[in-house]
PDB file of C-alpha atoms in Angstrom:
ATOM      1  CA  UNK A   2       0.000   0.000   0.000  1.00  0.00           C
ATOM      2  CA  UNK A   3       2.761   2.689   1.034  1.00  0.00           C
ATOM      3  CA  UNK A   4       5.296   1.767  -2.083  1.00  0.00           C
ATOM      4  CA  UNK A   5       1.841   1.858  -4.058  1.00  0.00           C
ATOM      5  CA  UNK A   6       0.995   5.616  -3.167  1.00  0.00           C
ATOM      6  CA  UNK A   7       4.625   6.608  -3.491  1.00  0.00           C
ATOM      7  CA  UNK A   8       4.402   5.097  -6.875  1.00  0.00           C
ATOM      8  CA  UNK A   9       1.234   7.252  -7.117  1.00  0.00           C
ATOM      9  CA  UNK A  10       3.281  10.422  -5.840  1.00  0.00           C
ATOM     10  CA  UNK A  11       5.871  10.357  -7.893  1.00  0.00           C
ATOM     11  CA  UNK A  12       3.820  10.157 -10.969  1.00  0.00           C
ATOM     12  CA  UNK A  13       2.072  13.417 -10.009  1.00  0.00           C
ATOM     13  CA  UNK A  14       4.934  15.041  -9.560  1.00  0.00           C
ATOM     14  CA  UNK A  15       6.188  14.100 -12.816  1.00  0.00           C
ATOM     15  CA  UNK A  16       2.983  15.123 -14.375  1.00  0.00           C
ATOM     16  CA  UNK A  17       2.552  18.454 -12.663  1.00  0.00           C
ATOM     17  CA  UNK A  18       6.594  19.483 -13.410  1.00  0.00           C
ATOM     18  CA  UNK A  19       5.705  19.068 -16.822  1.00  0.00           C
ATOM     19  CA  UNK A  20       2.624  21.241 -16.629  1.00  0.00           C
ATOM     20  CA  UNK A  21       4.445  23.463 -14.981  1.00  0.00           C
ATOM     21  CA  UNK A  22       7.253  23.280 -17.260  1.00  0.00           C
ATOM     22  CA  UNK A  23       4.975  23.424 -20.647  1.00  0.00           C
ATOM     23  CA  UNK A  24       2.827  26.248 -18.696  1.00  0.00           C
ATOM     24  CA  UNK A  25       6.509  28.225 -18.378  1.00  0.00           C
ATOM     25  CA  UNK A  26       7.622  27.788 -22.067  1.00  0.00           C
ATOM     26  CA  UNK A  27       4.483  29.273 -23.264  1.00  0.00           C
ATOM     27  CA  UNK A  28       4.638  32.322 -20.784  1.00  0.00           C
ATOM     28  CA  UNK A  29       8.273  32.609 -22.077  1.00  0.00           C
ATOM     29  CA  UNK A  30       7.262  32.387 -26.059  1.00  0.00           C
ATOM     30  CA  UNK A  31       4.460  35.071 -24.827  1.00  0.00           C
ATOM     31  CA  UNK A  32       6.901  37.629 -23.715  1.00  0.00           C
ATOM     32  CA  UNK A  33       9.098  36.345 -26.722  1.00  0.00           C
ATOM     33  CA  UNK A  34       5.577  37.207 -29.565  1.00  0.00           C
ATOM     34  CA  UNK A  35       5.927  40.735 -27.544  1.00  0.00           C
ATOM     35  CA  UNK A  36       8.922  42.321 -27.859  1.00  0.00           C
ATOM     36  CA  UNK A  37       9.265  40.671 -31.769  1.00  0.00           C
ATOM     37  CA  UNK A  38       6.026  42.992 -31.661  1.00  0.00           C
ATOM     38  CA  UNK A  39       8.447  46.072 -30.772  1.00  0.00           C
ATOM     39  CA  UNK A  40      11.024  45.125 -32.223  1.00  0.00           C
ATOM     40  CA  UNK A  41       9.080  45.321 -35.708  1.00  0.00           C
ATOM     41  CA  UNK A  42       7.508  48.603 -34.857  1.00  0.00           C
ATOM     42  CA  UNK A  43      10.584  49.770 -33.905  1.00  0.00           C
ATOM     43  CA  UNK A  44      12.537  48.488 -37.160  1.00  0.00           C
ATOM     44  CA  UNK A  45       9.607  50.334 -39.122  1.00  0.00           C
ATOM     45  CA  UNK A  46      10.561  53.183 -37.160  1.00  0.00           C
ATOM     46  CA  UNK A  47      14.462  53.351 -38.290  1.00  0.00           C
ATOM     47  CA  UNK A  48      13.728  52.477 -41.867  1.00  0.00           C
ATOM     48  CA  UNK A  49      11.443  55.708 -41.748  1.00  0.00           C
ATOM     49  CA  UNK A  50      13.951  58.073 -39.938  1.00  0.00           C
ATOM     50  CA  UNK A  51      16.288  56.485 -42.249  1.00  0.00           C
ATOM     51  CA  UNK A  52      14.667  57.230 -45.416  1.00  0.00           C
ATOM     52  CA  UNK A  53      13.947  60.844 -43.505  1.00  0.00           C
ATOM     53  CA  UNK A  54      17.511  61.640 -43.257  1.00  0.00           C
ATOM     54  CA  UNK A  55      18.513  61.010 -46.451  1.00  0.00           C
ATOM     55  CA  UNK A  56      15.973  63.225 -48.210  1.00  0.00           C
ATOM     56  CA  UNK A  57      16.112  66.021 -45.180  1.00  0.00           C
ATOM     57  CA  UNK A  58      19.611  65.830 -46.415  1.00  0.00           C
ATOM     58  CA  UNK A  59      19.898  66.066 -50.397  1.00  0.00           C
ATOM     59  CA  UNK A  60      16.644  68.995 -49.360  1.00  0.00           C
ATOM     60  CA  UNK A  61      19.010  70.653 -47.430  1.00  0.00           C
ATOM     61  CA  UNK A  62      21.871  70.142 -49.577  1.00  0.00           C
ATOM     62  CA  UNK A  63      19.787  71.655 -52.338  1.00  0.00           C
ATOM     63  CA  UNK A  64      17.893  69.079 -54.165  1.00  0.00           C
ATOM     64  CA  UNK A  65      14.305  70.947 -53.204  1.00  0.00           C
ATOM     65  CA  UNK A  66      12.292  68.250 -55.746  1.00  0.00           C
ATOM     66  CA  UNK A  67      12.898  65.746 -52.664  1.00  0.00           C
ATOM     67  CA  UNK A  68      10.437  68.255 -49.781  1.00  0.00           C
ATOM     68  CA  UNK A  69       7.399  66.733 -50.563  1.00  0.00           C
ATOM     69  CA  UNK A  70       8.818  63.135 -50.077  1.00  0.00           C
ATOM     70  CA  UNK A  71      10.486  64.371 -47.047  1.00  0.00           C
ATOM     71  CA  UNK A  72       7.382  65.990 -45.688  1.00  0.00           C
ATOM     72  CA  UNK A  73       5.463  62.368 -46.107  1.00  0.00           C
ATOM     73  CA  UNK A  74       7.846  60.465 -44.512  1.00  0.00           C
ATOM     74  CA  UNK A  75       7.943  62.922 -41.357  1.00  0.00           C
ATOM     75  CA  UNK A  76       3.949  62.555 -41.161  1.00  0.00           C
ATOM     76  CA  UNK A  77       4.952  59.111 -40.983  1.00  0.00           C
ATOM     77  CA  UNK A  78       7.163  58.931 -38.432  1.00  0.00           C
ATOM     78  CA  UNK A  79       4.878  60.622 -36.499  1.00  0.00           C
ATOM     79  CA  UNK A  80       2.577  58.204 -36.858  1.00  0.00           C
ATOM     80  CA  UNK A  81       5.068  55.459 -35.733  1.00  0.00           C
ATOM     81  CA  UNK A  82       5.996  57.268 -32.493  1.00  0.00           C
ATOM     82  CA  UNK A  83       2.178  57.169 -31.674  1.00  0.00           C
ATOM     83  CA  UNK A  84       1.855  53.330 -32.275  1.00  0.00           C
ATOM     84  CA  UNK A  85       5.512  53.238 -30.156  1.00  0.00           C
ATOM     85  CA  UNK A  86       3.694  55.027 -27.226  1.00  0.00           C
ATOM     86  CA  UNK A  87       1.803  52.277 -26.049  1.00  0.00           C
ATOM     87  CA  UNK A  88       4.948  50.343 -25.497  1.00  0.00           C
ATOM     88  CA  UNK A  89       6.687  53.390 -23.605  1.00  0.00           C
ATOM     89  CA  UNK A  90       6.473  51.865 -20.407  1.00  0.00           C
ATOM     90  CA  UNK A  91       8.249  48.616 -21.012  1.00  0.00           C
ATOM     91  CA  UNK A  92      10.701  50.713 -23.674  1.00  0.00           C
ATOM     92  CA  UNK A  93      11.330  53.156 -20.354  1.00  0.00           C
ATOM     93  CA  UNK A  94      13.489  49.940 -19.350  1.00  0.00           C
ATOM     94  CA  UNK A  95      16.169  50.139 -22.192  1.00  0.00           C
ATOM     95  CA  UNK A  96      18.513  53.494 -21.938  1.00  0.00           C
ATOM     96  CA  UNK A  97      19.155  53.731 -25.170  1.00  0.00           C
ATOM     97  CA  UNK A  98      15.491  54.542 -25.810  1.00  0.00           C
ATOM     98  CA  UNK A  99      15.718  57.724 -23.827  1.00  0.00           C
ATOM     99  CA  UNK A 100      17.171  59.882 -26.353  1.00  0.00           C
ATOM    100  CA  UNK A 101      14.587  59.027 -29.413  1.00  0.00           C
ATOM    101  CA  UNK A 102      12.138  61.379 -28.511  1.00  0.00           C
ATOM    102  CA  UNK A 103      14.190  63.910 -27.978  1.00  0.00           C
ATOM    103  CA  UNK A 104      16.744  64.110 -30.540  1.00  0.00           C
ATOM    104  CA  UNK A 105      13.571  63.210 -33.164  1.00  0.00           C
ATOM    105  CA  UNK A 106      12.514  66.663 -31.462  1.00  0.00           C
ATOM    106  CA  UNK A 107      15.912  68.345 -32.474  1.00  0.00           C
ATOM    107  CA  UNK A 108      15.915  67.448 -35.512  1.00  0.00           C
ATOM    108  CA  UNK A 109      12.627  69.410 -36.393  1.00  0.00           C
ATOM    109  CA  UNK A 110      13.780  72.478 -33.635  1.00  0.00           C
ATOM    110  CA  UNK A 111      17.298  72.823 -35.583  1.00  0.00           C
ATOM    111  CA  UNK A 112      15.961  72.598 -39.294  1.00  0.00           C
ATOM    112  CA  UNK A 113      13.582  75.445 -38.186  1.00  0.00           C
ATOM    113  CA  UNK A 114      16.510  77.420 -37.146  1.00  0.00           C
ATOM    114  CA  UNK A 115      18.403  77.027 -40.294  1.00  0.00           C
ATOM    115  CA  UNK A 116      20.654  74.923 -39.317  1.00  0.00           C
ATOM    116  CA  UNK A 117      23.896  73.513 -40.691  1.00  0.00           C
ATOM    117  CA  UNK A 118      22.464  70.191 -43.303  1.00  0.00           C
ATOM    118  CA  UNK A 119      25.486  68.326 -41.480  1.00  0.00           C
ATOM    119  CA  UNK A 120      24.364  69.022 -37.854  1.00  0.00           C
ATOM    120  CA  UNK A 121      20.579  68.067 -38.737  1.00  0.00           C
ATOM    121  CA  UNK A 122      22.655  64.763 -40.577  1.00  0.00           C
ATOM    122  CA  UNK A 123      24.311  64.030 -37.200  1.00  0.00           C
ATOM    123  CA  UNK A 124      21.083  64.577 -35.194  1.00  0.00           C
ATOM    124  CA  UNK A 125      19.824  61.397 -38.049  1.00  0.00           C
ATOM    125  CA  UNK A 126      22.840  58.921 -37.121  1.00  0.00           C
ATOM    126  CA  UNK A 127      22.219  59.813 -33.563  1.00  0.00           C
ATOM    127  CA  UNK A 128      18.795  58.421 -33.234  1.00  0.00           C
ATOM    128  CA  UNK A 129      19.190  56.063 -36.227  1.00  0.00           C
ATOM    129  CA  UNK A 130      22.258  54.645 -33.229  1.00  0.00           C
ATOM    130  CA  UNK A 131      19.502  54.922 -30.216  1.00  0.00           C
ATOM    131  CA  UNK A 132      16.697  52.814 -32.550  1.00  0.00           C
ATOM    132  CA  UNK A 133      19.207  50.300 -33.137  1.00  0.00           C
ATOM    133  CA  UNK A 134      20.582  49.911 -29.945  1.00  0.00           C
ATOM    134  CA  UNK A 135      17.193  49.727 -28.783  1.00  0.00           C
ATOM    135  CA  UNK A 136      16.268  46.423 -30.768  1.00  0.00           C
ATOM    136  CA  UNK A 137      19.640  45.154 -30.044  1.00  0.00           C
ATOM    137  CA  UNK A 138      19.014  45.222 -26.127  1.00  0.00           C
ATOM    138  CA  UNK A 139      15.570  43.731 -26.589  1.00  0.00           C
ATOM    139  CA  UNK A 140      16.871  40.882 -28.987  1.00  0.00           C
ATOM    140  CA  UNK A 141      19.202  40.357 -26.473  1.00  0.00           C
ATOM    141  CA  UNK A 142      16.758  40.356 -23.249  1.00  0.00           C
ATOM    142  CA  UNK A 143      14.548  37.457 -25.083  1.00  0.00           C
ATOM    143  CA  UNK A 144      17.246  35.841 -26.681  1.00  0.00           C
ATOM    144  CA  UNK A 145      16.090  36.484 -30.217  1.00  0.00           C
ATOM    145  CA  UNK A 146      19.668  36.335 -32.057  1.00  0.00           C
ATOM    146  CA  UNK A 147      21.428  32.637 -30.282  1.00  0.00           C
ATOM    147  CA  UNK A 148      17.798  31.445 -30.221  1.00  0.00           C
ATOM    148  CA  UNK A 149      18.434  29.209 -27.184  1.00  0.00           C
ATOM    149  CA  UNK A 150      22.174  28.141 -28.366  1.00  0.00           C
ATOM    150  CA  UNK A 151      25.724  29.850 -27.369  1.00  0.00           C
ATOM    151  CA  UNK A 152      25.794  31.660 -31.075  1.00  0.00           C
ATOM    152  CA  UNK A 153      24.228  33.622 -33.532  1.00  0.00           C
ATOM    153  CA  UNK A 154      21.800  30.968 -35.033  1.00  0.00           C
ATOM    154  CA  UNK A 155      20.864  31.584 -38.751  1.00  0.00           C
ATOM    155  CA  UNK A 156      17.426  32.743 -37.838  1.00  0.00           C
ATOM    156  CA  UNK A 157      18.778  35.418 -35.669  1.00  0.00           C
ATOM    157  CA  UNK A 158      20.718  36.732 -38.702  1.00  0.00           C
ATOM    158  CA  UNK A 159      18.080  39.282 -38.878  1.00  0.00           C
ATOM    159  CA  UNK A 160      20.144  41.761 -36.491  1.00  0.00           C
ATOM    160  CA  UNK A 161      23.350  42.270 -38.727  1.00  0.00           C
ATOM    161  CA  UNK A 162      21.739  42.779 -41.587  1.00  0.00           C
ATOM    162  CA  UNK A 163      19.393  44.847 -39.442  1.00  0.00           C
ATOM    163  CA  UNK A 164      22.535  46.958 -38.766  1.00  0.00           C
ATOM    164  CA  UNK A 165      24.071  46.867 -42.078  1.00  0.00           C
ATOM    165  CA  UNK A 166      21.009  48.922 -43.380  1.00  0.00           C
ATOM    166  CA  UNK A 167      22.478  51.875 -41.097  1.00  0.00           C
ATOM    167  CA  UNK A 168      25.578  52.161 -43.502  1.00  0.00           C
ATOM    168  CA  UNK A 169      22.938  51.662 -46.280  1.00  0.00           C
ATOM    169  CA  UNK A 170      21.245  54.561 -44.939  1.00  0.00           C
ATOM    170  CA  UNK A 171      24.139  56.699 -44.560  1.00  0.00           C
ATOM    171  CA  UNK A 172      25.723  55.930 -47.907  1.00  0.00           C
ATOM    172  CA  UNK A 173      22.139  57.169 -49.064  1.00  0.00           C
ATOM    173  CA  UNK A 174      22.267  60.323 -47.688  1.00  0.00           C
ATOM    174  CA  UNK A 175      26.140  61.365 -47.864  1.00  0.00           C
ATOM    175  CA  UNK A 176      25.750  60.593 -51.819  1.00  0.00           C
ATOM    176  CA  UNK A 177      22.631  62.380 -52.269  1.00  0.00           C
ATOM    177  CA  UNK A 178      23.779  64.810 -50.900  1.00  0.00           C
ATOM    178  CA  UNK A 179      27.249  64.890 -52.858  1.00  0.00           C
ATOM    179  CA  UNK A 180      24.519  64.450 -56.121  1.00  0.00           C
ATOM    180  CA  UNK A 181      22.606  67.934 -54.926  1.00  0.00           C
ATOM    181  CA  UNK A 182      25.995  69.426 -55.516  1.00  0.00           C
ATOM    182  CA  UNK A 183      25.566  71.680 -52.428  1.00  0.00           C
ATOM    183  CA  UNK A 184      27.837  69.241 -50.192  1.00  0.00           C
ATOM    184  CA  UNK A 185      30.005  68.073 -52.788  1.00  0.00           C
ATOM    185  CA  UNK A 186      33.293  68.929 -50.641  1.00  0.00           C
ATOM    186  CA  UNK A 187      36.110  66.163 -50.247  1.00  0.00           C
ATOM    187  CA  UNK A 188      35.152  65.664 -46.659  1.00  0.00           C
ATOM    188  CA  UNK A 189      31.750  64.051 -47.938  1.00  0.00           C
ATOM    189  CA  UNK A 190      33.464  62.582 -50.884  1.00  0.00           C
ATOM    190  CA  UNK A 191      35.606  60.687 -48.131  1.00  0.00           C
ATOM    191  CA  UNK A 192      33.107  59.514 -46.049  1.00  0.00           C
ATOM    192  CA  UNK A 193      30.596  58.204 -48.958  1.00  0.00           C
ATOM    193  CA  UNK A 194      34.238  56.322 -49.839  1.00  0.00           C
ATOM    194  CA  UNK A 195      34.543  54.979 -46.312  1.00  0.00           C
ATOM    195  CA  UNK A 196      30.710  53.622 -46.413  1.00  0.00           C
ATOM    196  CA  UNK A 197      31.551  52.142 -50.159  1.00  0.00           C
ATOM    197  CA  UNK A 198      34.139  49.977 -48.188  1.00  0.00           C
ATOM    198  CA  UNK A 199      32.566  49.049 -45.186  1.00  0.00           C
ATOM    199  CA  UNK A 200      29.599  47.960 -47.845  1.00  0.00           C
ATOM    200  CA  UNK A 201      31.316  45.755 -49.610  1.00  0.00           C
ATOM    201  CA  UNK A 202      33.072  44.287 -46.841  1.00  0.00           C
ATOM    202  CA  UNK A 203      29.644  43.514 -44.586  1.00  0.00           C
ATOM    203  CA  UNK A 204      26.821  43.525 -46.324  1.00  0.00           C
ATOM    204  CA  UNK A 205      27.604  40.392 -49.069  1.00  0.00           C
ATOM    205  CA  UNK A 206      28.906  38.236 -46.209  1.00  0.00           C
ATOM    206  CA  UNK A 207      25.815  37.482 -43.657  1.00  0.00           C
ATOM    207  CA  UNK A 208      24.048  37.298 -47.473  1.00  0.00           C
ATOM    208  CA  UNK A 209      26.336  34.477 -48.471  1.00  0.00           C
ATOM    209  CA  UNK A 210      25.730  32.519 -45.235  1.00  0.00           C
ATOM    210  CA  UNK A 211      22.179  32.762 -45.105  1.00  0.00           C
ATOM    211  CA  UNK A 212      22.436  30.319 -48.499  1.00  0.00           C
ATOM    212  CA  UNK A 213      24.241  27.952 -47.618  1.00  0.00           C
ATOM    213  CA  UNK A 214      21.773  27.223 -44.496  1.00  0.00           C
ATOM    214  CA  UNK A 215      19.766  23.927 -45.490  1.00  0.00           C
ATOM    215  CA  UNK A 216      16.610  25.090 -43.650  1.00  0.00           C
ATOM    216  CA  UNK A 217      16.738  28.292 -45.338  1.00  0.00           C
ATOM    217  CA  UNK A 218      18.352  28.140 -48.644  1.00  0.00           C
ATOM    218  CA  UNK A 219      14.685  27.943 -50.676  1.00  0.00           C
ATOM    219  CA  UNK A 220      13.354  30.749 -48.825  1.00  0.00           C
ATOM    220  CA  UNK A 221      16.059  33.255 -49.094  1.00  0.00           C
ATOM    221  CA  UNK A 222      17.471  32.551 -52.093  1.00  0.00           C
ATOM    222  CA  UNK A 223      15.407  34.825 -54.469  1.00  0.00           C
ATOM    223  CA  UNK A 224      15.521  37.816 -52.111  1.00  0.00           C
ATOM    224  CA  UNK A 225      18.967  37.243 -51.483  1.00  0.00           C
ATOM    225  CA  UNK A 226      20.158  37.365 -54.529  1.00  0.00           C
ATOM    226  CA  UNK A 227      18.154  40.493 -55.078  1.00  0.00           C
ATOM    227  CA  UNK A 228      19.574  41.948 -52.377  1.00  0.00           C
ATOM    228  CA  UNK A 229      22.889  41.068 -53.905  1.00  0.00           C
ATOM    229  CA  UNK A 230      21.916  42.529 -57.353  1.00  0.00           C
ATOM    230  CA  UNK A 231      20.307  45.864 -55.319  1.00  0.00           C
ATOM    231  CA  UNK A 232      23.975  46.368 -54.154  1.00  0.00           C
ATOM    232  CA  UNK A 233      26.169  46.029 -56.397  1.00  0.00           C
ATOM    233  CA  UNK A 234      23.917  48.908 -58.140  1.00  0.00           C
ATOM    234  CA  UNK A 235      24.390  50.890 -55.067  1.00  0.00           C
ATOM    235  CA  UNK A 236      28.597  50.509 -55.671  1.00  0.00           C
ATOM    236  CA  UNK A 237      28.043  51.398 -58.703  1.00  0.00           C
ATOM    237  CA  UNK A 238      25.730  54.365 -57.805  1.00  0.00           C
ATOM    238  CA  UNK A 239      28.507  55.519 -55.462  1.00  0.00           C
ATOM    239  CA  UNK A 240      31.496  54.660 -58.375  1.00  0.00           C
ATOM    240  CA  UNK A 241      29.798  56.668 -59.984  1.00  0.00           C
ATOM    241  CA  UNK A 242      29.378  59.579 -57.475  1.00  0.00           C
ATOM    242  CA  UNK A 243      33.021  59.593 -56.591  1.00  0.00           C
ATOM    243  CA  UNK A 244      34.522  59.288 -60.057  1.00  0.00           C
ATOM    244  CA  UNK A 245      32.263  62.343 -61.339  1.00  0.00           C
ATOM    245  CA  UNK A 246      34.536  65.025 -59.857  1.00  0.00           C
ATOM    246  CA  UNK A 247      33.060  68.712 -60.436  1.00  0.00           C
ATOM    247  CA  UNK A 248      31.109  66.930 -63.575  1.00  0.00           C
ATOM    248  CA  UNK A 249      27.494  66.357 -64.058  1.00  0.00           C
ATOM    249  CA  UNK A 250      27.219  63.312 -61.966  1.00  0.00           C
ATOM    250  CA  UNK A 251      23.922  61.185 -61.025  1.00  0.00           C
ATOM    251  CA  UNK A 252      20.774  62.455 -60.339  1.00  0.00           C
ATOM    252  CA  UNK A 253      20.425  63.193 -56.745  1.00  0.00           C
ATOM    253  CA  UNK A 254      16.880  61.700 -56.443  1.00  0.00           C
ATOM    254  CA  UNK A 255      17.769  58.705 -59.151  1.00  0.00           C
ATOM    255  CA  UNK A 256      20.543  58.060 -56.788  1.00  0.00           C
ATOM    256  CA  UNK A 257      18.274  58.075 -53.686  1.00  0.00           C
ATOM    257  CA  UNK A 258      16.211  55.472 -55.300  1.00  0.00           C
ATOM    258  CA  UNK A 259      18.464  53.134 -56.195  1.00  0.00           C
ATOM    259  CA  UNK A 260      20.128  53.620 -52.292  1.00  0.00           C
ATOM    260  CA  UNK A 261      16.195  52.773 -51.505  1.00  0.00           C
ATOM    261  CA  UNK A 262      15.854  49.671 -53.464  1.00  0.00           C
ATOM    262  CA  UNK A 263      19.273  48.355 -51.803  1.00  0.00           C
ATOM    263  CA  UNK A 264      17.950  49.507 -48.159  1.00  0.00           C
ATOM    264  CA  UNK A 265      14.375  47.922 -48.904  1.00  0.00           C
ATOM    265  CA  UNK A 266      15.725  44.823 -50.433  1.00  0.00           C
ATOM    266  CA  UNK A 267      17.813  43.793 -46.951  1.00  0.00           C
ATOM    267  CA  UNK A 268      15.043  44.693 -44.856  1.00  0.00           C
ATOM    268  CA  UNK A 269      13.070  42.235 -46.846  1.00  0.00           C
ATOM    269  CA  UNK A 270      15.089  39.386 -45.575  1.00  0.00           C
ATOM    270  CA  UNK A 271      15.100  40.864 -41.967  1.00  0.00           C
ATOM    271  CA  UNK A 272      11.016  40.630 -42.172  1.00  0.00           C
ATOM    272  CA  UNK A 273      11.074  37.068 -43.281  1.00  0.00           C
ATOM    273  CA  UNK A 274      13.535  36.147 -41.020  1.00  0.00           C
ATOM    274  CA  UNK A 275      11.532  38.027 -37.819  1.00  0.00           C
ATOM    275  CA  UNK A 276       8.317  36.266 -39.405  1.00  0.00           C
ATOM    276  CA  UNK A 277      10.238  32.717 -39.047  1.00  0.00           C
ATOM    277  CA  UNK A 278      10.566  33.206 -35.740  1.00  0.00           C
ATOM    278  CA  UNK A 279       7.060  33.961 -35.060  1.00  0.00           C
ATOM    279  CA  UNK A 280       5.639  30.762 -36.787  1.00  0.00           C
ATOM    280  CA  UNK A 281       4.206  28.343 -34.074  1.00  0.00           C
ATOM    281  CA  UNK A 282       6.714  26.434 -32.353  1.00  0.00           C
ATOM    282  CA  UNK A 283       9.599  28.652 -33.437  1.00  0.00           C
ATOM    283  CA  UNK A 284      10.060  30.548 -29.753  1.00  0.00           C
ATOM    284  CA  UNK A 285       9.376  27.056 -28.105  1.00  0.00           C
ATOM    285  CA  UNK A 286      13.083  27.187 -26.229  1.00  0.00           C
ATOM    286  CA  UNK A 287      14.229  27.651 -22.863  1.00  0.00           C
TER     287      UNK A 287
END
């Protein structure tokens, strides 16, 4: 009778550790479906301020056909800090937030005081910086990058290319604004030439890898390779920029498009990978 209840015990306990246990993974995946929630508002938010600083700068560099595009996208951003508010008190959490709201708030203060076009560009990287360092520490927090493991897992690839649009978005704007021919001093004709290499050494690599990874290779591969194809029209773009000299050169807004279609084109492959990981069963680690 006694051996027979302990027998009894121990298979409750069994049974209710794995309740608990399954109850705890699903909290966990919970929390996980929430910040993969901000963390896509938030990367919405950075492609907009991205896109805002590049035609803020060729505007201010002198390519006025750009305002009404940069007047859209500012309405939209806007909008995106409203739907961000309702996550402002778990955001309150990560420092790096902090300074979004404000410097976004600069940015408008100093173009209405006429402002330098490279001070209201710096104001950009700042919160561009903040946005990113913002995912970063919630990626981190809810282990969204080693998914579970002691590395980087493929799926979690979604951060460095994440940050790779950032010299995307720079490139963008230095070389639209070298194409308004308002900024076209060597200083910017430097720094679109440091961005050209940092490009080509960063952005094709985490490209590569995501092919050869078995249980992605058919999903990627056709937006990979456009990505590919988007950048090495981008080099060319800037090539193009740089070899020009004080001759007619590119188009400031063709240049800002094809810049676009590189930007878009990785953050295409950062949606489907951040989609992956919301599929049933794909937050389902410890």
């Amino acid at each position: 009778m006694v051996w027979t209840l302990f027998a009894v015990a121990v298979v409750l306990a069994v049974l209710l550790e794995r309740i608990g246990s399954r109850r705890r993974t699903l909290q966990k995946r919970h929390v996980r479906l929430k910040a993969l929630e901000q963390i896509r508002l938030l990367r919405l938010l950075l492609e907009q301020v991205q896109r805002h600083r590049g035609l803020c700068f060729g505007v201010m560099s002198g390519e006025h056909s750009l305002e009404n595009q940069r007047w859209q996208v500012e309405a939209q951003v806007a909008q995106t800090l409203e739907a961000v508010a309702v996550h402002q008190g778990s955001l309150f959490w990560y420092t790096a937030w902090h300074p979004v709201l404000p410097v976004w708030q600069q940015i408008a203060e100093q173009r209405a005081q006429n402002a330098s076009a490279e001070a209201v560009l710096l104001l950009h990287h700042r919160m561009a910086e903040q946005l990113i360092s913002t995912i970063e520490a919630l990626a981190v927090r809810h282990d969204l990058v080693c998914l579970g493991a002691l590395a980087p897992q493929p799926q979690g690839m979604w951060l460095e290319l994440l940050k790779n649009t950032e010299l995307l978005g720079r490139a963008r704007a230095v070389g639209t604004g070298i194409a308004a021919r308002r900024q076209n001093s060597a200083l910017q004709h430097q720094e679109l030439q440091r961005l050209r290499e940092q490009i080509n050494t960063q952005c094709y690599q985490p490209l590569a890898r995501l092919c050869t990874e078995p249980l992605l290779r058919l999903s990627v591969d056709k937006p990979v390779r456009a990505a590919e194809d988007s950048l090495d029209s981008l080099l060319q773009a800037v090539d193009q920029l740089l070899e020009s000299g004080d001759k007619p050169g590119l188009a400031s807004n063709r240049y800002f498009s094809i810049a676009t279609q590189a930007i878009s084109a990785t953050l295409a492959i950062v949606d489907l990978l951040l989609e992956r990981l919301q599929a049933p069963g794909a937050l389902a680690y410890k």
